[in-house]
Coordinates of C-alpha atoms in Angstrom, one line a residue:
M1193 CA 25.4 -32.9 25.1
V1194 CA 21.9 -33.6 23.0
K1195 CA 19.8 -34.8 25.7
K1196 CA 21.5 -31.9 28.5
A1197 CA 20.4 -28.8 25.7
E1198 CA 17.4 -30.2 25.0
K1199 CA 15.7 -30.6 28.6
E1200 CA 17.7 -27.5 29.9
Q1201 CA 18.7 -25.2 27.6
K1202 CA 16.4 -21.5 27.4
L1203 CA 15.2 -20.0 24.3
T1204 CA 13.2 -16.7 24.9
V1205 CA 11.8 -14.8 21.2
T1206 CA 10.9 -11.2 21.3
P1207 CA 8.2 -10.1 20.3
E1208 CA 6.1 -14.2 21.4
V1209 CA 4.4 -13.4 18.1
L1210 CA 6.1 -12.6 15.0
M1211 CA 5.0 -8.7 13.6
V1212 CA 6.2 -7.8 10.1
R1213 CA 7.8 -4.3 9.9
G1214 CA 8.5 -2.6 6.7
N1215 CA 9.0 -5.5 4.2
Q1216 CA 11.3 -7.7 7.1
V1217 CA 10.4 -9.7 10.2
P1218 CA 12.0 -8.8 13.0
F1219 CA 12.6 -10.3 16.2
E1220 CA 15.6 -11.0 18.6
I1221 CA 16.2 -14.3 20.3
E1222 CA 18.0 -14.8 23.7
A1223 CA 19.5 -18.4 24.5
Q1224 CA 21.4 -19.4 27.6
L1225 CA 22.6 -23.0 28.0
P1226 CA 22.6 -25.1 31.5
Q1227 CA 26.2 -24.8 32.9
N1228 CA 28.9 -27.4 31.9
L1229 CA 27.1 -28.3 28.8
L1230 CA 29.9 -27.1 26.5
K1231 CA 33.4 -29.0 26.3
K1232 CA 36.9 -28.8 25.1
N1233 CA 37.2 -29.3 21.0
Y1234 CA 33.0 -29.8 21.0
N1235 CA 31.1 -27.0 19.6
Y1236 CA 27.8 -26.2 20.3
N1237 CA 25.7 -23.4 17.5
I1238 CA 21.8 -23.4 17.6
R1239 CA 20.5 -22.2 13.5
V1240 CA 17.0 -20.6 13.3
F1241 CA 15.2 -21.2 10.6
Y1242 CA 11.6 -20.2 9.1
K1243 CA 8.8 -22.9 8.1
A1244 CA 6.4 -21.7 6.0
A1245 CA 3.2 -23.2 6.1
Q1246 CA 3.8 -25.0 2.7
G1247 CA 7.0 -26.7 4.6
V1248 CA 9.8 -24.7 2.8
E1249 CA 12.2 -23.9 5.1
Q1250 CA 14.6 -20.5 5.2
H1251 CA 17.7 -20.9 7.3
V1252 CA 17.5 -16.7 9.4
G1253 CA 21.0 -17.4 11.2
S1254 CA 22.6 -18.9 13.6
L1255 CA 23.7 -18.9 17.5
P1256 CA 27.3 -19.8 17.5
F1257 CA 28.1 -20.7 21.4
E1258 CA 32.2 -19.9 20.8
F1259 CA 35.0 -18.2 22.9
G1260 CA 34.2 -14.9 23.1
N1261 CA 30.6 -15.0 21.7
Y1262 CA 28.7 -15.3 24.8
N1263 CA 28.4 -14.1 28.3
F1264 CA 28.1 -15.7 31.5
V1265 CA 24.1 -14.7 33.0
G1266 CA 23.7 -16.7 36.4
G1267 CA 26.9 -18.5 35.7
K1268 CA 25.4 -19.9 32.4
P1269 CA 26.5 -19.1 29.0
T1270 CA 23.8 -16.4 27.4
I1271 CA 23.4 -15.2 24.0
K1272 CA 21.1 -12.3 22.7
T1273 CA 21.2 -11.9 18.6
S1274 CA 18.5 -9.3 16.9
F1275 CA 17.3 -11.4 13.4
S1276 CA 15.2 -10.6 10.7
F1277 CA 14.0 -12.4 7.4
P1278 CA 12.1 -11.3 4.0
Y1279 CA 8.2 -11.2 4.7
T1280 CA 6.1 -12.3 1.6
P1281 CA 2.0 -13.5 2.4
S1282 CA 3.0 -16.9 1.7
K1283 CA 4.7 -17.0 5.4
I1284 CA 2.0 -15.4 7.5
Q1285 CA 1.3 -19.1 8.8
G1286 CA 5.0 -20.6 9.2
Q1287 CA 6.7 -21.6 12.5
L1288 CA 9.7 -19.7 13.5
M1289 CA 11.9 -22.7 14.9
A1290 CA 15.0 -23.4 16.5
Q1291 CA 17.2 -26.5 16.3
G1292 CA 20.7 -27.3 18.4
V1293 CA 23.3 -28.7 16.7
V1294 CA 26.3 -30.3 17.9
T1295 CA 30.0 -30.8 16.5
N1296 CA 32.2 -33.4 17.7
P1297 CA 36.4 -33.2 17.3
K1298 CA 36.3 -35.4 14.3
G1299 CA 33.8 -32.9 13.0
R1300 CA 30.3 -35.7 13.3
K1301 CA 27.1 -33.8 13.9
K1302 CA 23.9 -34.2 16.5
F1303 CA 20.6 -32.3 16.3
T1304 CA 18.5 -32.0 19.3
K1305 CA 14.5 -31.5 18.6
A1306 CA 13.8 -28.9 16.6
T1307 CA 12.0 -26.5 19.2
L1308 CA 9.2 -24.0 18.0
L1309 CA 9.9 -20.3 18.8
A1310 CA 6.9 -18.6 17.9
P1311 CA 3.8 -19.2 15.5
G1312 CA 3.6 -17.0 12.4
I1313 CA 3.6 -13.4 11.2
R1314 CA 1.6 -10.8 12.4
T1315 CA 0.5 -8.6 9.3
T1316 CA -1.7 -5.3 11.5
P1317 CA 1.1 -3.2 10.1
H1318 CA 0.0 -3.6 6.7
M1319 CA -3.1 -2.0 7.4
I1320 CA -2.3 1.2 6.0
Q1321 CA -4.4 3.3 4.0
V1322 CA -3.7 5.7 1.3
V1323 CA -5.3 8.6 -1.0
H1324 CA -3.5 8.2 -4.3
A1325 CA -5.2 10.5 -6.1
P1326 CA -3.3 11.4 -9.4
S1327 CA -5.3 13.7 -11.8
Y1328 CA -5.6 15.3 -14.8
V1329 CA -4.9 18.5 -16.3
A1330 CA -7.3 20.7 -16.0
D1331 CA -7.9 22.0 -19.6
Q1332 CA -8.8 24.8 -20.9
A1333 CA -12.0 26.1 -23.3
K1334 CA -10.1 27.9 -26.0
A1335 CA -12.1 31.2 -24.6
Q1336 CA -9.7 31.1 -21.6
V1337 CA -6.9 30.3 -23.4
P1338 CA -4.1 33.0 -21.8
D1339 CA -2.2 35.4 -23.5
Y1340 CA 0.6 35.0 -21.3
L1341 CA 2.8 32.1 -20.0
K1342 CA 4.7 31.9 -16.9
F1343 CA 7.9 29.8 -16.1
T1344 CA 9.6 29.2 -12.9
I1345 CA 13.6 28.6 -13.3
Y1346 CA 14.9 27.3 -9.6
F1347 CA 18.2 27.9 -8.9
D1348 CA 20.8 26.1 -6.2
E1349 CA 21.4 27.5 -2.8
G1350 CA 23.7 31.1 -3.7
L1351 CA 24.4 30.5 -7.3
A1352 CA 23.3 32.1 -10.4
T1353 CA 24.0 29.5 -12.6
L1354 CA 21.4 28.0 -15.1
R1355 CA 21.1 23.8 -14.6
K1356 CA 18.8 22.0 -16.7
G1357 CA 17.9 19.0 -14.5
L1358 CA 15.2 17.5 -12.3
G1359 CA 12.1 20.5 -12.4
T1360 CA 13.7 23.1 -14.0
N1361 CA 10.9 24.0 -16.3
F1362 CA 13.8 24.7 -18.9
Q1363 CA 12.4 22.1 -21.4
Q1364 CA 9.1 23.4 -21.3
L1365 CA 10.1 27.2 -21.9
D1366 CA 12.5 26.0 -24.9
E1367 CA 9.6 24.4 -26.2
F1368 CA 7.4 27.3 -26.1
I1369 CA 10.6 29.7 -28.0
L1370 CA 10.8 26.6 -30.4
S1371 CA 7.5 26.9 -31.0
N1372 CA 7.7 30.1 -33.1
Q1373 CA 4.6 31.8 -31.3
K1374 CA 4.4 35.2 -31.9
T1375 CA 6.1 36.8 -29.0
K1376 CA 5.7 41.2 -27.4
R1377 CA 7.4 40.8 -24.1
I1378 CA 9.3 38.6 -22.2
D1379 CA 9.7 40.2 -18.4
I1380 CA 11.7 38.1 -15.8
L1381 CA 11.6 38.5 -12.0
A1382 CA 14.5 37.5 -10.1
T1383 CA 14.6 36.3 -6.4
Q1384 CA 16.5 34.7 -3.2
S1385 CA 15.6 32.7 0.0
P1386 CA 15.9 34.7 2.9
N1387 CA 18.0 32.7 4.4
T1388 CA 21.8 33.7 5.2
D1389 CA 23.8 32.5 2.4
E1390 CA 21.4 33.6 0.1
Y1391 CA 21.3 37.4 0.9
K1392 CA 24.3 37.9 1.7
T1393 CA 25.8 37.1 -1.6
R1394 CA 26.1 39.8 -3.6
N1395 CA 23.7 41.0 -6.4
L1396 CA 22.5 37.1 -6.7
A1397 CA 19.0 37.5 -7.4
M1398 CA 20.1 40.5 -10.4
R1399 CA 22.7 37.8 -11.4
R1400 CA 20.0 35.1 -12.2
A1401 CA 18.0 37.4 -13.5
V1402 CA 20.6 38.3 -16.0
A1403 CA 22.0 34.3 -17.3
L1404 CA 18.3 33.7 -18.0
E1405 CA 18.1 36.8 -20.2
Q1406 CA 20.8 36.0 -22.1
Y1407 CA 19.4 32.2 -22.5
I1408 CA 16.1 33.3 -24.0
K1409 CA 17.8 35.9 -26.5
K1410 CA 20.6 33.3 -27.6
K1411 CA 17.9 30.9 -28.3
I1412 CA 15.7 33.2 -30.1
D1413 CA 18.6 35.1 -32.0
T1414 CA 19.0 31.9 -33.3
E1415 CA 16.9 28.8 -33.0
T1416 CA 13.9 30.1 -34.0
Y1417 CA 12.2 32.1 -37.2
A1418 CA 9.0 34.1 -36.2
N1419 CA 10.6 36.6 -33.8
T1420 CA 13.8 39.0 -33.2
L1421 CA 15.4 40.4 -30.9
S1422 CA 14.1 43.9 -31.4
S1423 CA 10.6 43.0 -31.8
I1424 CA 10.4 41.8 -28.3
K1425 CA 10.3 44.1 -25.3
F1426 CA 12.8 42.8 -22.5
E1427 CA 12.2 44.0 -19.0
K1428 CA 13.8 42.8 -15.7
K1429 CA 13.3 42.8 -12.3
V1430 CA 14.4 41.9 -9.2
I1431 CA 13.0 41.1 -5.5
T1432 CA 15.7 41.1 -2.6
N1433 CA 15.4 41.1 1.4
S1434 CA 12.2 40.5 1.4
W1435 CA 9.7 38.4 3.3
S1436 CA 6.9 38.4 1.1
A1437 CA 7.3 35.2 -1.1
F1438 CA 8.2 33.6 1.8
L1439 CA 5.3 34.8 4.1
G1440 CA 3.2 33.4 1.2
R1441 CA 4.9 29.6 0.8
I1442 CA 4.5 29.3 4.7
Q1443 CA 0.6 30.4 4.5
N1444 CA 0.3 28.0 1.9
S1445 CA 2.1 25.1 3.8
A1446 CA 1.2 22.1 5.4
L1447 CA 2.6 23.4 8.9
P1448 CA 0.0 23.3 12.0
E1449 CA -1.8 26.9 12.4
E1450 CA 0.5 27.2 15.8
Q1451 CA 3.8 26.8 13.8
I1452 CA 2.5 29.2 11.1
Q1453 CA 1.8 32.1 13.9
Q1454 CA 5.5 31.4 15.4
I1455 CA 7.0 32.1 12.1
L1456 CA 4.3 35.2 11.4
D1457 CA 5.2 36.6 14.9
I1458 CA 9.0 36.7 14.0
V1459 CA 8.9 37.6 10.9
N1460 CA 6.7 40.7 11.1
G1461 CA 8.0 41.4 14.6
P1462 CA 10.9 43.8 15.2
G1463 CA 14.7 43.1 14.7
S1464 CA 16.8 43.2 11.3
F1465 CA 16.7 40.5 8.6
S1466 CA 19.4 38.3 9.9
E1467 CA 18.6 38.7 13.4
K1468 CA 14.5 37.5 12.2
E1469 CA 16.3 34.6 10.3
N1470 CA 18.3 33.8 13.0
Q1471 CA 15.3 33.2 15.1
L1472 CA 13.2 31.0 12.4
Q1473 CA 16.1 28.6 12.8
E1474 CA 15.7 28.2 16.6
L1475 CA 11.8 26.7 15.7
P1476 CA 10.8 23.2 15.8
S1477 CA 9.6 24.2 11.7
Y1478 CA 12.8 25.3 10.7
E1479 CA 13.4 21.8 9.3
Y1480 CA 10.7 21.7 7.1
I1481 CA 11.4 25.6 6.4
D1482 CA 15.3 24.6 5.3
M1483 CA 13.5 21.6 3.3
Y1484 CA 10.4 22.2 1.7
V1485 CA 10.1 26.6 2.1
Y1486 CA 13.4 27.6 1.1
P1487 CA 14.6 25.9 -2.1
V1488 CA 11.2 26.8 -4.1
L1489 CA 12.6 31.0 -2.6
R1490 CA 15.7 30.8 -5.6
Y1491 CA 14.0 31.2 -8.7
A1492 CA 13.3 33.5 -11.6
E1493 CA 9.9 33.7 -13.0
V1494 CA 9.9 34.4 -17.0
T1495 CA 6.4 36.0 -18.1
V1496 CA 5.6 35.8 -21.8
D1497 CA 3.1 37.8 -23.5
Y1498 CA 2.4 36.1 -26.7
V1499 CA -0.6 36.1 -29.6
P1500 CA -2.8 32.7 -28.8
T1501 CA -4.6 31.4 -32.0
P1502 CA -7.9 29.8 -31.2
R1503 CA -9.7 27.2 -33.5
K1504 CA -13.4 26.2 -33.2
D1505 CA -13.9 23.0 -31.3
Y1506 CA -15.2 20.9 -34.1
E1507 CA -12.0 22.3 -36.1
I1508 CA -9.9 21.0 -33.0
Y1509 CA -11.4 17.5 -32.8
L1510 CA -11.7 16.8 -36.1
L1511 CA -7.9 17.9 -36.9
A1512 CA -6.6 16.2 -34.0
K1513 CA -8.0 12.6 -35.8
K1514 CA -6.6 13.1 -38.8
I1515 CA -3.3 13.3 -37.4
M1516 CA -3.8 10.8 -35.0
Q1517 CA -4.5 9.1 -38.0
N1518 CA -1.8 10.6 -39.7
R1519 CA -3.7 12.2 -42.5
A1520 CA -3.1 15.4 -41.1
N1521 CA 0.3 17.0 -40.6
A1522 CA 1.3 17.1 -37.1
D1523 CA 1.7 21.0 -37.3
A1524 CA -2.0 21.7 -38.3
L1525 CA -2.1 22.0 -34.5
S1526 CA -0.5 23.3 -31.6
A1527 CA 0.4 21.2 -28.4
D1528 CA -1.8 22.9 -26.5
D1529 CA -4.7 22.5 -28.7
M1530 CA -4.3 18.7 -29.3
Q1531 CA -4.3 18.5 -25.8
Y1532 CA -7.5 20.0 -25.5
A1533 CA -9.0 17.6 -28.3
A1534 CA -8.9 14.7 -25.7
T1535 CA -11.4 16.5 -23.8
L1536 CA -14.0 16.5 -26.4
T1537 CA -14.5 13.0 -26.4
P1538 CA -15.9 10.8 -23.5
L1539 CA -14.3 7.6 -25.0
L1540 CA -11.3 6.5 -22.6
A1541 CA -9.5 4.5 -25.9
E1542 CA -9.9 7.8 -27.5
K1543 CA -8.7 9.7 -25.7
K1544 CA -5.4 7.5 -25.0
K1545 CA -5.0 7.7 -29.1
I1546 CA -4.8 11.5 -29.5
Y1547 CA -2.6 11.7 -26.4
E1548 CA -0.4 9.0 -27.7
S1549 CA -0.2 11.3 -30.9
A1550 CA 0.0 14.4 -28.8
V1551 CA 3.0 12.8 -27.3
E1552 CA 4.5 11.8 -30.3
N1553 CA 4.4 14.8 -32.0
Y1554 CA 4.4 17.8 -29.8
M1555 CA 5.8 16.0 -26.4
S1556 CA 3.7 18.8 -24.3
W1557 CA 3.5 18.3 -20.4
Q1558 CA 0.1 17.8 -20.2
A1559 CA -0.4 15.3 -23.2
L1560 CA 2.2 13.1 -21.5
N1561 CA 0.7 13.6 -17.9
N1562 CA -2.9 12.9 -19.2
L1563 CA -1.3 10.1 -21.0
G1564 CA 0.4 8.5 -17.8
I1565 CA -3.3 9.3 -15.7
V1566 CA -5.1 7.2 -18.6
Y1567 CA -2.4 4.0 -17.8
F1568 CA -2.8 4.3 -14.2
E1569 CA -6.5 4.2 -14.2
Q1570 CA -6.0 1.3 -16.2
A1571 CA -3.7 -0.4 -13.9
Q1572 CA -6.2 0.1 -11.4
K1573 CA -8.8 -1.9 -13.0
E1574 CA -6.2 -4.5 -14.1
L1575 CA -6.1 -8.3 -12.2
N1576 CA -3.4 -9.7 -13.9
P1577 CA 0.0 -8.5 -11.5
K1578 CA 2.4 -8.8 -14.9
I1579 CA -0.2 -6.8 -17.2
K1580 CA -0.8 -3.9 -14.1
K1581 CA 3.1 -3.7 -13.8
N1582 CA 3.6 -3.2 -17.4
L1583 CA 0.8 -0.6 -17.1
L1584 CA 2.4 1.4 -14.2
E1585 CA 5.4 1.6 -15.9
N1586 CA 4.4 3.2 -18.6
A1587 CA 2.3 5.7 -16.8
I1588 CA 5.7 6.2 -14.5
L1589 CA 7.2 7.0 -18.1
N1590 CA 4.9 9.9 -19.1
L1591 CA 4.5 11.3 -16.0
Q1592 CA 8.4 11.3 -15.5
Y1593 CA 8.7 13.7 -18.5
A1594 CA 5.8 15.5 -17.5
A1595 CA 7.0 16.4 -14.1
H1596 CA 10.6 17.6 -15.2
R1597 CA 8.9 19.7 -18.2
N1598 CA 6.5 21.3 -15.5
P1599 CA 7.2 20.9 -11.8
T1600 CA 4.8 21.5 -9.7
A1601 CA 3.5 19.7 -6.6
Q1602 CA 0.7 17.8 -8.5
Q1603 CA 2.6 16.7 -11.2
F1604 CA 5.3 15.2 -8.7
Y1605 CA 2.2 13.7 -6.6
N1606 CA 0.9 11.8 -10.0
L1607 CA 4.6 10.2 -10.4
A1608 CA 5.4 10.1 -6.6
V1609 CA 1.7 7.7 -6.5
A1610 CA 2.6 5.8 -9.6
H1611 CA 5.9 4.7 -8.5
H1612 CA 4.8 4.1 -5.2
Q1613 CA 2.0 1.7 -6.6
N1614 CA 5.0 -0.3 -8.5
G1615 CA 6.9 -0.6 -5.2
N1616 CA 9.9 2.0 -6.4
V1617 CA 10.3 3.1 -3.1
L1618 CA 13.0 5.0 -3.5
E1619 CA 11.8 7.1 -6.3
A1620 CA 8.0 7.3 -4.6
M1621 CA 9.8 8.8 -1.7
H1622 CA 12.2 11.4 -3.6
S1623 CA 9.2 12.6 -6.2
Y1624 CA 7.0 13.0 -2.9
D1625 CA 9.7 15.4 -1.4
Y1626 CA 9.7 16.8 -4.5
A1627 CA 6.3 17.9 -4.7
I1628 CA 6.4 19.2 -1.0
K1629 CA 9.0 21.3 -2.0
Q1630 CA 7.3 23.0 -5.1
G1631 CA 4.4 24.0 -2.7
G1632 CA 0.2 24.1 -3.3
A1633 CA -3.6 24.1 -2.0
I1634 CA -3.0 23.1 1.4
A1635 CA -5.4 19.9 0.3
L1636 CA -3.0 19.4 -2.3
L1637 CA 0.1 19.2 0.2
Q1638 CA -2.0 17.0 2.8
N1639 CA -2.6 14.7 0.2
I1640 CA 1.3 14.4 -0.6
F1641 CA 2.3 14.0 3.4
T1642 CA -0.5 11.6 3.9
D1643 CA 1.1 9.2 0.9
K1644 CA 4.3 9.9 1.8
A1645 CA 3.7 9.0 5.9
A1646 CA 1.8 5.7 4.3
L1647 CA 5.2 4.7 2.6
E1648 CA 7.1 5.0 5.4
L1649 CA 4.9 3.2 7.8
K1650 CA 5.6 0.7 4.8
L1651 CA 8.9 0.6 4.8
G1652 CA 8.7 0.5 9.2
Q1653 CA 10.5 4.2 9.0
Y1654 CA 8.3 5.0 12.3
D1655 CA 9.8 7.8 13.2
D1656 CA 9.7 9.5 9.7
A1657 CA 6.1 8.8 9.4
V1658 CA 5.6 10.8 12.9
R1659 CA 7.0 13.7 11.3
S1660 CA 5.0 13.7 7.7
I1661 CA 1.5 12.7 9.4
S1662 CA 1.4 15.7 11.6
F1663 CA 1.2 17.8 8.3
A1664 CA -1.1 15.7 6.4
G1665 CA -4.2 17.1 8.1
S1666 CA -7.5 15.5 9.1
G1667 CA -8.4 13.4 6.3
Y1668 CA -9.6 9.4 7.0
A1669 CA -6.3 8.2 5.6
A1670 CA -4.1 10.3 7.7
Q1671 CA -6.1 10.3 10.7
F1672 CA -6.5 6.1 10.3
N1673 CA -2.4 5.7 10.0
K1674 CA -2.3 8.1 12.9
A1675 CA -4.2 5.8 15.1
L1676 CA -2.4 2.8 13.4
L1677 CA 1.3 4.5 14.0
Y1678 CA -0.2 4.9 17.8
F1679 CA -0.9 1.2 18.0
L1680 CA 2.7 0.2 16.6
K1681 CA 4.1 2.3 19.1
E1682 CA 1.9 0.1 21.9
N1683 CA 0.6 3.4 22.9
Y1684 CA -3.0 1.5 22.7
E1685 CA -5.3 3.9 24.6
G1686 CA -4.2 6.7 22.0
A1687 CA -4.7 4.4 19.1
S1688 CA -8.4 3.5 20.9
E1689 CA -9.1 7.3 21.1
L1690 CA -8.3 8.1 17.9
A1691 CA -9.8 5.3 16.1
V1692 CA -13.0 5.9 18.0
K1693 CA -13.0 9.4 17.0
L1694 CA -12.9 8.2 13.5
L1695 CA -15.4 6.3 13.5
Q1696 CA -17.8 9.5 14.5
E1697 CA -16.8 10.6 11.4
F1698 CA -17.0 7.7 9.0
P1699 CA -19.0 5.4 11.2
E1700 CA -19.5 2.7 8.2
D1701 CA -15.8 2.2 8.0
A1702 CA -15.2 -1.7 8.3
S1703 CA -10.9 -0.8 9.0
T1704 CA -11.4 1.4 11.8
H1705 CA -13.6 -1.3 13.8
Y1706 CA -11.0 -3.8 12.6
L1707 CA -8.1 -2.3 14.1
L1708 CA -10.3 -1.7 17.4
A1709 CA -10.8 -5.1 17.4
V1710 CA -7.5 -5.6 17.0
I1711 CA -6.5 -2.9 19.7
G1712 CA -9.0 -5.0 21.9
A1713 CA -7.2 -8.2 21.2
R1714 CA -3.7 -7.1 22.7
T1715 CA -4.9 -5.1 25.6
Q1716 CA -7.5 -8.3 26.3
Q1717 CA -10.7 -6.7 26.1
E1718 CA -12.7 -9.2 25.1
S1719 CA -15.8 -7.5 24.7
L1720 CA -14.1 -4.4 22.4
M1721 CA -12.8 -6.8 20.6
A1722 CA -15.8 -8.8 20.2
E1723 CA -17.9 -5.8 19.3
H1724 CA -15.9 -3.8 16.3
L1725 CA -15.0 -7.5 15.4
Q1726 CA -18.6 -8.0 14.7
K1727 CA -19.1 -4.8 13.3
A1728 CA -16.3 -4.8 10.8
V1729 CA -17.7 -8.5 9.3
A1730 CA -20.8 -7.1 8.9
L1731 CA -19.8 -4.2 7.1
Q1732 CA -17.1 -6.5 4.9
P1733 CA -18.0 -10.0 5.0
T1734 CA -14.5 -10.5 3.6
L1735 CA -12.7 -9.6 6.7
A1736 CA -14.1 -12.7 8.4
G1737 CA -11.8 -15.0 7.3
K1738 CA -8.9 -12.5 7.4
A1739 CA -9.9 -13.0 11.5
I1740 CA -9.9 -16.6 11.6
E1741 CA -6.3 -16.7 10.6
D1742 CA -5.1 -13.3 11.9
L1743 CA -2.6 -14.2 14.6
E1744 CA -3.5 -10.6 16.8
F1745 CA -6.8 -13.1 17.8
V1746 CA -5.0 -16.2 18.3
N1747 CA -5.8 -16.1 22.1
Y1748 CA -9.6 -15.7 21.0
H1749 CA -10.0 -18.1 18.4
K1750 CA -11.3 -20.8 20.8
S1751 CA -14.1 -18.4 22.6
Q1752 CA -17.4 -18.0 21.7
A1753 CA -17.4 -14.1 22.1
F1754 CA -14.9 -14.8 18.5
S1755 CA -17.1 -16.8 17.3
S1756 CA -19.9 -15.3 17.6
A1757 CA -18.3 -11.8 16.3
L1758 CA -18.0 -13.7 13.4
K1759 CA -21.4 -14.9 12.3
K1760 CA -23.4 -12.5 10.0

């Protein structure tokens, strides 16, 4: 049985050269045995394993030829099975192997010679580009400190119940009330989203306004000393059955221009409120509307008119240093002033200490965000993986608090990027989604969609990446990842066109030249491969070493064109 299996069994692996997808290496094996190989009371099994370059073997799976587990194709026992194993960089130069095992009725085993199924792993899917541009809070000079503040409180669909969970802004509102700053007026503007379940719920916007007003009044009455209910004027307003806020969000969204126009045509056209909403549900953009637009239209906005107390720059800076050194009480400065003090020094180490002191004493979202960004920037410069991870975890801790206190697109994007770099996939994806729902400037939304698509590509979720990248705009990372996505879906012509177009804008980009070289190798265009590989290596010499080990070029490793392309 062993000799016949070695000679006549047929093993086919797809793809012929393995390629990483996400953090796994997927492949399929079809095994076909010669006729009459299988005998009664004898078992035949094919074990599949991966042998890394260091000789370490990892069991991947098996193909057991047991009754009911195989079919007959052309009269021969045949099994087709899908497998995958975890990817690590140490496995790139390994070998996928298979070995038959015959077991006789007494349990004794004999093995066939191990057969090479596929050499190593292609890592082209990991060429993903990211934006990853978290930012500090833009600090205002004292002369520009507003004499009013706004807090946006979000509600669940169809409800007027107050909730203090993720991104509700309650923490920031509570902190202001408890800061005891002299307040003259509080206006509450409540609204609802235009979808059916919201606008058909009776008095929903007013009930939201009332619930919030009662909460604020109780807080002031029982937990503050500088203000009284009689000294503050309260005003409630509602917006119902209006498309204005919806249209504002749509025109400030990441939707393509033609889809925005479709929505505008419906909303500004004839028909009742419900008829228009029904028409919107038929649009290809409705999934985006339902996920990212409607949820942030269920809110009440609190506008507070208060009396600010500005100080001079040098006073703020000196007091901040004293607070930082425990030589002055924390209440000598407000949280805003302490935050502003950090902008008055160019020293990063000193900024960090001021932000740490601000966080310790005030827990303001601005200080939390900026301390998180300091940690994030330190992580970018750190080479030690353990220290880098620790810095990112500190960044995440502070950015998470900041995002929950001030739920905006930028805050959740900052948090998402830190999670993304730290390998917290699920948390990063949630934060990207929540950032998009907050809405914001088109450039910011496009950055968020670009990095969300990059994460989906990294996870091997190509269909999800297609959807995200359609809203990512025309930035470098978005266009490179789109070309890479075409490549991974084996649309080599489309990938090549996008890459060539990208080079018109970024002619010195080594990664795009390298991708075009890979496309040339995949499509057996040796001249295309050599031309762009030579340009890539000239722009980034380290790519020569990568190309030598890259199995994308395995058929050209011995060619003159490949060798010439690697020369400087």
